[in-house]
XYZ file of C-alpha atoms in Angstrom:
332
model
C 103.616 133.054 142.189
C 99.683 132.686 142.833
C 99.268 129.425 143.768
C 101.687 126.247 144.221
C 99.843 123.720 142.052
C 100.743 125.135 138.776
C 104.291 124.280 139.970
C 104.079 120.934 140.313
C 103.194 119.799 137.124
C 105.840 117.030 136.158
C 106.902 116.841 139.712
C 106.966 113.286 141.753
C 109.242 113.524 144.254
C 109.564 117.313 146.659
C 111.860 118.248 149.091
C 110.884 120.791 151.932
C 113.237 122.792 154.024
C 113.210 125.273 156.389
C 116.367 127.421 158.435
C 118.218 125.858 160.877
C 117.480 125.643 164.574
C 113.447 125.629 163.237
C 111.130 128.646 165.382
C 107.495 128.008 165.138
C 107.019 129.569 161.548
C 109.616 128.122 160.225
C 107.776 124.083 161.696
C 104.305 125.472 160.846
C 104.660 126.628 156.998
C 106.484 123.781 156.637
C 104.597 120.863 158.004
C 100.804 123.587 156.779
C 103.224 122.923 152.966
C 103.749 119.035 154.020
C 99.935 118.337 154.894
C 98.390 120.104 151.821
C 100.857 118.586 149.277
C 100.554 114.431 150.438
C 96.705 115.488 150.753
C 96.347 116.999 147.447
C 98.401 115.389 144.653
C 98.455 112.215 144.753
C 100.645 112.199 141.637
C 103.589 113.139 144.352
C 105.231 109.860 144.803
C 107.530 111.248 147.892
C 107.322 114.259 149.970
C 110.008 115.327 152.680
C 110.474 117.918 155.242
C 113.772 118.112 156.338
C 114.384 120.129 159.666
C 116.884 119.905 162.215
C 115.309 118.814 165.391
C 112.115 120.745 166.356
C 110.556 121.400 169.830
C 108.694 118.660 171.547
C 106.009 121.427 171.776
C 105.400 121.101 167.997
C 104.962 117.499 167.852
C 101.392 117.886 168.193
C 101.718 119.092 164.989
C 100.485 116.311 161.953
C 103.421 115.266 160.024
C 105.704 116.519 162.520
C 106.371 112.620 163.535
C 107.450 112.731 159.617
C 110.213 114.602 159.707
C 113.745 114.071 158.582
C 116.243 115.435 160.874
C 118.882 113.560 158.992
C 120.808 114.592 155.542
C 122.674 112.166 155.389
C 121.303 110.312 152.436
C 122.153 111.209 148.795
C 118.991 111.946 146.732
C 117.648 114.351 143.701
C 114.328 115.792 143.989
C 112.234 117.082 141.195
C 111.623 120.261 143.399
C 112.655 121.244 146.600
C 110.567 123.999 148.387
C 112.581 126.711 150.763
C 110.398 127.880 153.752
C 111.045 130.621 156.114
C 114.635 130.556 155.362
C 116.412 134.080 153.873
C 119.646 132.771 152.657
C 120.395 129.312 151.359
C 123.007 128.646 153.438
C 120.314 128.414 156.611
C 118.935 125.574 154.958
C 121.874 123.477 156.626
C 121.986 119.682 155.881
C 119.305 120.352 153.281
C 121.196 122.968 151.125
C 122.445 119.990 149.193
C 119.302 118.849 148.283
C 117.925 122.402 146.993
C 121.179 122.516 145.436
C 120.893 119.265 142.825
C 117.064 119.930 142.990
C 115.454 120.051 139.151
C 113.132 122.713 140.131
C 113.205 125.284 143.552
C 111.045 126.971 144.989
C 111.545 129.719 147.717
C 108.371 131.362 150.317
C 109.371 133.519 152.136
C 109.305 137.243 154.292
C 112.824 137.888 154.949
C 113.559 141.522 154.076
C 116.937 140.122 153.742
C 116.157 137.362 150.764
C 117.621 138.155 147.842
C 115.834 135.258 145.935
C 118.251 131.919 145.750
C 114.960 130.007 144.274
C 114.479 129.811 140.234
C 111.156 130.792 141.349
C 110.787 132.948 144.280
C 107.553 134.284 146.610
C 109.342 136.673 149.202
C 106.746 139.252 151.000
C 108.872 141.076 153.045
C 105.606 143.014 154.760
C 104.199 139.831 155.339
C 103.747 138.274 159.337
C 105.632 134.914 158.880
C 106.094 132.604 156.151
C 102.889 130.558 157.034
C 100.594 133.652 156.351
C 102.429 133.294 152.585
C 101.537 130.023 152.586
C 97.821 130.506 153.358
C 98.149 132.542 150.165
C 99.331 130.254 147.923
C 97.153 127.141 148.330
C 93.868 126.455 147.904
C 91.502 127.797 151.068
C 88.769 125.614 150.188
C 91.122 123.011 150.780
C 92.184 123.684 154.174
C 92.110 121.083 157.254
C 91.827 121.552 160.280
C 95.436 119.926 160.912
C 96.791 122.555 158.280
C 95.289 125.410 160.014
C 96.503 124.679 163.011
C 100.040 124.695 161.966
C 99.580 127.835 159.872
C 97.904 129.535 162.477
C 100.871 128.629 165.362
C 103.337 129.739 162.486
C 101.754 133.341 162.227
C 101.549 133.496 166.206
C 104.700 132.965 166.698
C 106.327 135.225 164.264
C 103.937 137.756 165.529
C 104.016 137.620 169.613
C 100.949 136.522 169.843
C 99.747 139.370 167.593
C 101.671 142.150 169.003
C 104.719 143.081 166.852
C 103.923 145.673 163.814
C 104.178 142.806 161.108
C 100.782 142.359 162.152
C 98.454 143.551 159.418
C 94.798 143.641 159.079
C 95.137 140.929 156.322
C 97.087 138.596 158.862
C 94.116 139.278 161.553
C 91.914 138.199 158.412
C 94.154 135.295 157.467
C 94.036 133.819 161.402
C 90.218 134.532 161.678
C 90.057 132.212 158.694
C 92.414 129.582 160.294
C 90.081 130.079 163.856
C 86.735 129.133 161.586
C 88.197 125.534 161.027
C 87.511 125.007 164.746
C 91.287 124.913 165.884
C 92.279 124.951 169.841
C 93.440 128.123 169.175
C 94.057 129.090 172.849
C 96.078 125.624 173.342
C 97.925 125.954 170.556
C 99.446 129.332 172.277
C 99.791 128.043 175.670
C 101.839 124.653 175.004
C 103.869 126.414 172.407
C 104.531 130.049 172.565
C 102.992 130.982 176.378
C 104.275 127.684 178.934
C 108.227 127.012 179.694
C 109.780 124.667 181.438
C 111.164 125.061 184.663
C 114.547 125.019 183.093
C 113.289 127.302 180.565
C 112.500 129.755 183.135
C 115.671 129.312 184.848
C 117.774 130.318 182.009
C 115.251 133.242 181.232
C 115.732 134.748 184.653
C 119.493 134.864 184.437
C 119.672 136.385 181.393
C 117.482 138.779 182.700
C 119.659 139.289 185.738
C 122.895 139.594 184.065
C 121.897 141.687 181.137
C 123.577 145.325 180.920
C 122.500 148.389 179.802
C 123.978 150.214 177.196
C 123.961 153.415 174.838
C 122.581 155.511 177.690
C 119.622 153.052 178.725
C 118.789 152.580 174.991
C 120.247 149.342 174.559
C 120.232 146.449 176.708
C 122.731 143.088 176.304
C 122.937 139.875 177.867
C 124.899 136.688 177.063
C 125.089 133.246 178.729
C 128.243 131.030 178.106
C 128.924 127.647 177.370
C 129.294 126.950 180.920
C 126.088 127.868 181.382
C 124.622 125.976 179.096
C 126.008 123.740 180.689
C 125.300 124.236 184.078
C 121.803 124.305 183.661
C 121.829 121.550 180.593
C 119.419 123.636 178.164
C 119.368 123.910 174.796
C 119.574 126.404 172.240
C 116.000 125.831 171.635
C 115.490 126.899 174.962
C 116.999 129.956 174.663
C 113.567 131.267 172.562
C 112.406 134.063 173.560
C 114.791 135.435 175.445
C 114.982 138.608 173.602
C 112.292 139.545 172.873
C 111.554 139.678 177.258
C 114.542 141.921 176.678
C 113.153 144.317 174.096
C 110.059 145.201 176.168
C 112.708 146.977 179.077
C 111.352 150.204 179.627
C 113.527 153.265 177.472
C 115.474 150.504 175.247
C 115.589 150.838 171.690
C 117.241 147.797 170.916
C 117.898 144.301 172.655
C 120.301 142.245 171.893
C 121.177 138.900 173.010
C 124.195 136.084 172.213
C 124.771 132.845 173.152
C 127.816 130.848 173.212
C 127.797 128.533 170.208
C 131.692 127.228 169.915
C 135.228 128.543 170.962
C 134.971 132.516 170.347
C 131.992 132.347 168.548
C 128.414 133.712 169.316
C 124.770 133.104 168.082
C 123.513 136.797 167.928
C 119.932 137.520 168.259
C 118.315 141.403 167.802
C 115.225 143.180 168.204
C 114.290 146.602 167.541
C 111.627 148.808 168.824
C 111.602 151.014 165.726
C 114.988 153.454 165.788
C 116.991 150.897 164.567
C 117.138 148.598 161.349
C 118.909 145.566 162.695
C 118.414 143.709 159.550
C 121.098 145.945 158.217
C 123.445 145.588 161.443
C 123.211 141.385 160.754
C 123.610 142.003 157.457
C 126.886 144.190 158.088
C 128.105 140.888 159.649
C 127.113 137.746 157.229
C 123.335 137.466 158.891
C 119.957 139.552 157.978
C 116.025 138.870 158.677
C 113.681 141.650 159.220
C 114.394 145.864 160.111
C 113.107 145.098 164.026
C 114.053 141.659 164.483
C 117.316 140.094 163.015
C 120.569 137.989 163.956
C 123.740 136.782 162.450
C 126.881 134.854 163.640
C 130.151 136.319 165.168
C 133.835 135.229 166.043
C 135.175 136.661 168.553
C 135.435 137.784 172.509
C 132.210 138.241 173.830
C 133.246 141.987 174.304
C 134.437 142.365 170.819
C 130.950 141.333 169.896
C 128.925 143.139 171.571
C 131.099 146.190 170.981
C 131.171 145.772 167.430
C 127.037 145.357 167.243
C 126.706 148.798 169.478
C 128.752 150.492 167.490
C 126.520 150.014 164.269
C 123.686 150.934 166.528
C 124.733 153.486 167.866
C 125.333 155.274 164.421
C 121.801 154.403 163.552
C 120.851 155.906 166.590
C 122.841 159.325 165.867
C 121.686 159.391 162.797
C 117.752 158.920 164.073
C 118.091 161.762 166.732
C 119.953 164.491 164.011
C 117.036 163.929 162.014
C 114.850 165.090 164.601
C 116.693 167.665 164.655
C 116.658 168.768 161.731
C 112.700 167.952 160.961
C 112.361 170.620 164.302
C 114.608 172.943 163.606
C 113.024 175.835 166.205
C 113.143 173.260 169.546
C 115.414 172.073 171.375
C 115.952 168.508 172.655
């Protein structure tokens, strides 16, 4: 697909969805997808985003006040448009609606997507979904509004431009977004760089409960239910956790789980290059990208995380022997 417009001839009425429990690419291609459809084709009669609550640091955001957090209601769009969302079932609530949809549409960079859509953009080597979305509508047409939820999408999905899906095009795709006179440095600090106190609470004992595994090359941590409780924070609040977890000196992989119901866990991974955790979520139901992936798992909390190391530790093996083998005259 080069551009969306072709695709909505005979369309009046779209549908957009992202994955459950909505990160900031998954609210910013969606609502940068909202903007430039109700602002460019006027022959749409309705246009939708439906998302399961998002962060009240988002709502800056133009649409955002828009959104549908509610599925409730039966309806039968002429296309509905997947965002940011690798399998269909992480469409939640909204799954129904891409399911009777005339027309679908999927954007996306999940290595993981096997293309649900009838038509499907998936850019695995892409940043974040919003960089694929720069791509496929018209630049001339941009807004400042659009740009700035594009250019939050690709931050976030990046770490602030840190993490290797950072290309040269995606440095050339934000510089773009930064001409249309965005608060680029606000956008980062009230969504991606400030927490609340609570926040921080929550951060600091995962931090201080984590354990170190695999010889000091992978590190774990968990918080319960209780805790949750305890400290009344939701799983929104949990962002970011592991990725504070990946940057531990000598780990190769961080992994961390919340409680989500009676012996079951939220699992989130990252990678620092050694391991392909898309292919460990994969293993069990869940997939996303080779250093940063996560799935769902019944279970004991041990059983979990003993399953997860296990996989990773094979990868690990299996890493180091061919070392080995590429330096066959030194020793380790």
């Amino acid at each position: 697909m080069n551009k969306i417009g072709p695709e909505l001839e005979g369309v009046s009425t779209v549908a957009i969805g992202g994955h459950v429990r909505p990160d900031g690419d998954c609210v910013g291609s969606c609502l940068g997808m909202y903007q430039y459809l109700t602002e460019n084709f006027p022959q749409l009669t309705e246009v939708t985003v439906y998302l399961e609550e998002i962060s009240e640091n988002y709502h800056f955001l133009k649409g955002a006040d828009k959104v549908c957090n509610s599925c409730e209601e039966e309806k039968v769009y002429d296309l509905f448009i997947a965002l940011d969302s690798g399998d269909i079932k992480r469409l939640g609530g909204a799954q129904k609606y891409f399911e009777t949809a005339r027309k679908t549409i999927c954007i996306d960079h999940h290595v993981s997507n096997i293309g649900y859509a009838q038509v499907n953009h998936i850019v695995p080597e892409a940043s974040s979904t919003s960089e694929l979305i720069y791509d496929v509508i018209d630049q001339d047409k941009i807004t400042k509004e659009i740009a700035e939820a594009l250019y939050m999408g690709i931050a976030h999905d990046t770490g602030v431009f840190q993490y290797s899906c950072t290309s040269p095009k995606t440095m050339r795709t934000v510089a773009a977004l930064m001409e249309k006179e965005i608060p680029f440095s606000r956008i980062l600090d009230e969504t991606f760089n400030y927490k609340t106190y609570i926040q921080k609470q929550i951060l600091g004992r995962a931090l201080l409960e984590s354990m170190m595994l695999i010889e000091g090359k992978c590190i774990v941590s968990v918080i319960r239910q209780k805790e949750l409780d305890f400290y009344n924070v939701k799983p929104s609040d949990l962002s970011g956790i592991v990725s504070q977890l990946r940057t531990t000196t000598g780990v190769e992989v961080a992994i961390f789980l919340y409680e989500s119901n009676v012996q079951e866990y939220k699992v989130s991974m990252r990678s620092n290059g050694k391991v392909d955790v898309n292919k460990v979520a994969s293993y069990f139901g869940g997939g996303g990208h080779v250093l940063a992936a996560g799935c769902t798992m019944q279970g004991s909390m041990h059983d979990v995380v003993n399953n997860l190391t296990m996989h990773i530790a094979r990868q690990l093996d299996a890493f180091d022997s061919k070392e080995d083998e590429a330096q066959p005259g030194e020793q380790k």
